[in-house]
Short mmCIF file of C-alpha atoms (C1' of nucleotides) in Angstrom, two decimals:
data_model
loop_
_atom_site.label_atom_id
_atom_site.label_comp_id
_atom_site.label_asym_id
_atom_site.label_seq_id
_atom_site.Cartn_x
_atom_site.Cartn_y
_atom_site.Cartn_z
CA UNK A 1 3.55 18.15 -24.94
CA UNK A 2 1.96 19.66 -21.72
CA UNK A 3 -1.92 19.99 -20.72
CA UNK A 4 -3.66 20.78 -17.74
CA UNK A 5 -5.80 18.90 -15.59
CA UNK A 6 -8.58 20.15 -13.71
CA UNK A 7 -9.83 18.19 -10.56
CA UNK A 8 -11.42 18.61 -7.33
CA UNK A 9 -7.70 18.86 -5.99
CA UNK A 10 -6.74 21.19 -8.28
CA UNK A 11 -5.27 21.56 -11.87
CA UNK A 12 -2.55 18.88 -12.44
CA UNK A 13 0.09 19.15 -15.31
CA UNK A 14 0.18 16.22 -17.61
CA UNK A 15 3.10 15.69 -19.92
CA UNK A 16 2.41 13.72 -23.24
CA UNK A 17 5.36 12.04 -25.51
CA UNK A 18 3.95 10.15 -28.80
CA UNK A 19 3.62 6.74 -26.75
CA UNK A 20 1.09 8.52 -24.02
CA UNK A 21 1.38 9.87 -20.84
CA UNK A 22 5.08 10.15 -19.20
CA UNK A 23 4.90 12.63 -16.85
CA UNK A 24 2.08 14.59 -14.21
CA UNK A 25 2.90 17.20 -11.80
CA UNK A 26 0.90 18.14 -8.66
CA UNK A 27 -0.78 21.63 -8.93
CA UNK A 28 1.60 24.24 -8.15
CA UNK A 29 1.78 25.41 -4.49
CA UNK A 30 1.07 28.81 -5.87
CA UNK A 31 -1.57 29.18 -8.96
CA UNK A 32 0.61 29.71 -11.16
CA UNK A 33 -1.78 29.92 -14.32
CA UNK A 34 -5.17 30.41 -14.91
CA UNK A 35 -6.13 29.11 -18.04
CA UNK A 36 -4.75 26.99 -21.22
CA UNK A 37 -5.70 27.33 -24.82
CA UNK A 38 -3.55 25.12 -26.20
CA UNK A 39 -5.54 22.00 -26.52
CA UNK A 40 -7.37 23.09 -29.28
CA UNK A 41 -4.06 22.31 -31.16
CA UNK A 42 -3.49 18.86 -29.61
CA UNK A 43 -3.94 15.67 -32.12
CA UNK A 44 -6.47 14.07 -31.58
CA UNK A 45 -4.79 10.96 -30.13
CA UNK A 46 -3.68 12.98 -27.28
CA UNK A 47 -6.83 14.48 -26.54
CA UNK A 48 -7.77 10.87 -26.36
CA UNK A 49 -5.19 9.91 -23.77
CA UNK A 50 -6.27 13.27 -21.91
CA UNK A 51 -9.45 12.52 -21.45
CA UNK A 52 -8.95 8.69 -20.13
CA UNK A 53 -5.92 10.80 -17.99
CA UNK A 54 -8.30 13.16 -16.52
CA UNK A 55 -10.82 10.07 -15.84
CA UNK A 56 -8.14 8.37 -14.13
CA UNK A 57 -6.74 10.76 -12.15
CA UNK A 58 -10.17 12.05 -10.93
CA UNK A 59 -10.98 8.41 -10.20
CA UNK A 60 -7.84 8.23 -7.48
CA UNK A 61 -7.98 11.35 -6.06
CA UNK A 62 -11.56 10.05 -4.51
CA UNK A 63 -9.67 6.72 -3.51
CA UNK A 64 -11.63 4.72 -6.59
CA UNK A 65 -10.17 1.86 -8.81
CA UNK A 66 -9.33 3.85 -12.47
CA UNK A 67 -11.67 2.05 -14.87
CA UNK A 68 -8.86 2.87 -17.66
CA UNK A 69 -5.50 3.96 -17.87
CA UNK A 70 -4.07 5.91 -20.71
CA UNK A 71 -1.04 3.94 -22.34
CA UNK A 72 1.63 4.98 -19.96
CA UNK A 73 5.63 5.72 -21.45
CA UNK A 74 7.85 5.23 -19.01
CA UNK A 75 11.01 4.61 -21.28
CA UNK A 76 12.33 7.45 -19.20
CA UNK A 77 13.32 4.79 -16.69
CA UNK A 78 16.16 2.69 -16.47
CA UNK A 79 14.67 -1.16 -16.30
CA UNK A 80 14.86 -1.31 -12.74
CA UNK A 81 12.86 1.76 -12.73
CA UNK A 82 10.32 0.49 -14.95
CA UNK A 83 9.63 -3.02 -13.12
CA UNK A 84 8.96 -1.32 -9.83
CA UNK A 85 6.84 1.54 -11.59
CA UNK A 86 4.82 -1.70 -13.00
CA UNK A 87 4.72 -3.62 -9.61
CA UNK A 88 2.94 -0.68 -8.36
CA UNK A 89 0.71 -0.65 -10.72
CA UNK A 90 -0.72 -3.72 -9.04
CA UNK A 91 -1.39 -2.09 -5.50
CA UNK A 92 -5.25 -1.64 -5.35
CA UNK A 93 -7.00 1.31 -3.98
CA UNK A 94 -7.01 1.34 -0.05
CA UNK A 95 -4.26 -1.40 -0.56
CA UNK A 96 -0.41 -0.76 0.90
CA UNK A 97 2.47 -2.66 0.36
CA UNK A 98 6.08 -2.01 2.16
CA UNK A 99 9.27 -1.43 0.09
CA UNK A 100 10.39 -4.89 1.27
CA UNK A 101 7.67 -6.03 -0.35
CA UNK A 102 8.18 -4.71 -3.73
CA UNK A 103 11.60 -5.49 -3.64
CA UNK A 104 10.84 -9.01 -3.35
CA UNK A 105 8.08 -9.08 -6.05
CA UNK A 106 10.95 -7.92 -8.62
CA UNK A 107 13.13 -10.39 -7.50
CA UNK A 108 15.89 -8.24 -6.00
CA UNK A 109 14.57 -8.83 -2.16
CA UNK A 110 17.80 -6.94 -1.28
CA UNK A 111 17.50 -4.03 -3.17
CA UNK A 112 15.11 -2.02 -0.55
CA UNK A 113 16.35 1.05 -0.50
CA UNK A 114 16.93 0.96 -4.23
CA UNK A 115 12.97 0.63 -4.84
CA UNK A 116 12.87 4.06 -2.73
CA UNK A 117 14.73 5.45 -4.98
CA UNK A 118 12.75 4.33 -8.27
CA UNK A 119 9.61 5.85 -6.36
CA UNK A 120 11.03 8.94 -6.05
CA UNK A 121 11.81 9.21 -9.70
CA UNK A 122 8.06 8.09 -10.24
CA UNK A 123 7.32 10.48 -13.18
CA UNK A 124 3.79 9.69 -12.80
CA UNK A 125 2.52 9.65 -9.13
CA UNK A 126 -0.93 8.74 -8.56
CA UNK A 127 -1.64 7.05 -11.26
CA UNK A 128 1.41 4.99 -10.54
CA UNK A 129 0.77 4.89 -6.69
CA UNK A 130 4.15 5.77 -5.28
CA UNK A 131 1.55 6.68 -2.12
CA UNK A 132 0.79 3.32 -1.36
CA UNK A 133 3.79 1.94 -0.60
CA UNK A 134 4.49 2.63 3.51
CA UNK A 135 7.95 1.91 4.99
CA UNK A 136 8.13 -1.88 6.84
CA UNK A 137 6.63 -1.22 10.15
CA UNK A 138 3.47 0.21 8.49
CA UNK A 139 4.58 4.04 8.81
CA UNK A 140 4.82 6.70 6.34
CA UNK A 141 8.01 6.78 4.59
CA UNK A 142 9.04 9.40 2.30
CA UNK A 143 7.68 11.27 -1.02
CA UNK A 144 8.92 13.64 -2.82
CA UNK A 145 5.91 15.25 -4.06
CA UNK A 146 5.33 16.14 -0.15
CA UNK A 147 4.46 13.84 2.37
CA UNK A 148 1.39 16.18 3.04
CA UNK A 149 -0.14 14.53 -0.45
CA UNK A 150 0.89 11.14 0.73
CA UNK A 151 -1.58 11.38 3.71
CA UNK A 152 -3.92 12.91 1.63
CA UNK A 153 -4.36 10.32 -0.80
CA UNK A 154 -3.84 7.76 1.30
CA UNK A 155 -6.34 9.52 3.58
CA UNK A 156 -8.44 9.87 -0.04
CA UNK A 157 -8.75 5.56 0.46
CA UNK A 158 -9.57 4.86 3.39
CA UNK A 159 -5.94 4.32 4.96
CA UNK A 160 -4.40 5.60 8.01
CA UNK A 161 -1.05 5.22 9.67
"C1'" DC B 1 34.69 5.70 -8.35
"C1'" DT B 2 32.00 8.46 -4.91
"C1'" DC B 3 27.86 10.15 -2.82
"C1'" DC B 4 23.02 10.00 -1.90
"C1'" DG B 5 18.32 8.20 -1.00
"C1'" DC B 6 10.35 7.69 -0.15
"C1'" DC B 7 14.86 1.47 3.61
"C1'" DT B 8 15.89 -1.99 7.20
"C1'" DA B 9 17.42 -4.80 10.73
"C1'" DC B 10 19.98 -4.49 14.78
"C1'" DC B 11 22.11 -2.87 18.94
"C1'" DA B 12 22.69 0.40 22.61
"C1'" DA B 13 20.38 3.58 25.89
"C1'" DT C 1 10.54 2.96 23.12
"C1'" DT C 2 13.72 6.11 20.93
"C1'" DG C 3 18.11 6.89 18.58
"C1'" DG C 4 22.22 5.95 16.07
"C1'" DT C 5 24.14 2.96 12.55
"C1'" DA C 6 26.08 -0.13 9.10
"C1'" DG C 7 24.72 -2.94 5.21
"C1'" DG C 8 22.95 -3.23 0.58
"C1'" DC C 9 21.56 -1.48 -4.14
"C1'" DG C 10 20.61 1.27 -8.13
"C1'" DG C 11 21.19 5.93 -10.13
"C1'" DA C 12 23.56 10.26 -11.10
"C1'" DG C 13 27.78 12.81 -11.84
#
DNA sequence: CTCCGCCTACCAA
DNA sequence: TTGGTAGGCGGAG
């Protein structure tokens, strides 16, 4: 089920399967909608998850650690997927790491341009901080969401390239 | 099997 | 330094 997120940035779509969060979308370029009335009718488990969501993602956006994360489904990955999605979990606020270097922390130091890939299919950027992983010589690589929100958020933490 | 990608290391200008 | 490139790997069709 979908929600919206309001935040400084501006209102983020967060997607909601019965084992928590699995997907969040940057606001639209465009406002697209105003409001939502549909989280009256949410359980009350996912308002639960919404709330420590919102905390979260609020929390990032002004380059803090996330005191909590809502559980986080990512069985929409294949297992490669899923242990890079994890390894980035790990990166710190203000921290970086290269895609050499999470290829190596999976164990498939080969792999590089693989763990590109698996960030770009991030369903969950931010929280799972696609942004803070920089291409070897310290430069911006990709992102899909726009490398505009890369800088930002990087930008958000303290780091510059 | 083929094609593509948020990569890299390397080699030629 | 900048630019082109071939290798390597997982995912999608």
């Amino acid at each position: 089920m979908k929600t919206h997120i309001d935040t400084p940035q501006g209102v983020f779509t967060a997607y909601f399967s019965e084992h928590g969060l699995a997907g969040l979308d940057f606001p639209a370029a465009k406002p697209a909608k105003a409001k939502d009335t549909g989280e009256a009718k949410l359980p009350a488990t996912v308002r639960a998850w919404e709330k420590t969501t919102a905390a979260a993602l609020r929390a990032v956006l002004a380059g803090k650690d996330p005191k909590a994360l809502p559980p986080l489904d990512l069985s929409a990955g294949t297992p490669f997927q899923q242990s890079v999605w994890r390894e980035l979990l790990k990166i710190g606020p203000g921290r970086t790491k290269s895609y050499g270097e999470i290829a190596n922390l999976i164990g498939r130091s080969r792999a590089v341009r693989a763990v590109g890939g698996a960030c770009g299919a991030n369903p969950i950027p931010v929280l799972v901080p696609c942004h803070r992983v920089l291409a070897a010589n310290k430069k911006l690589g990709g992102f899909s969401g726009g490398l505009e929100r890369k800088i930002s958020l990087l930008a958000a933490e303290g780091v510059t390239v």
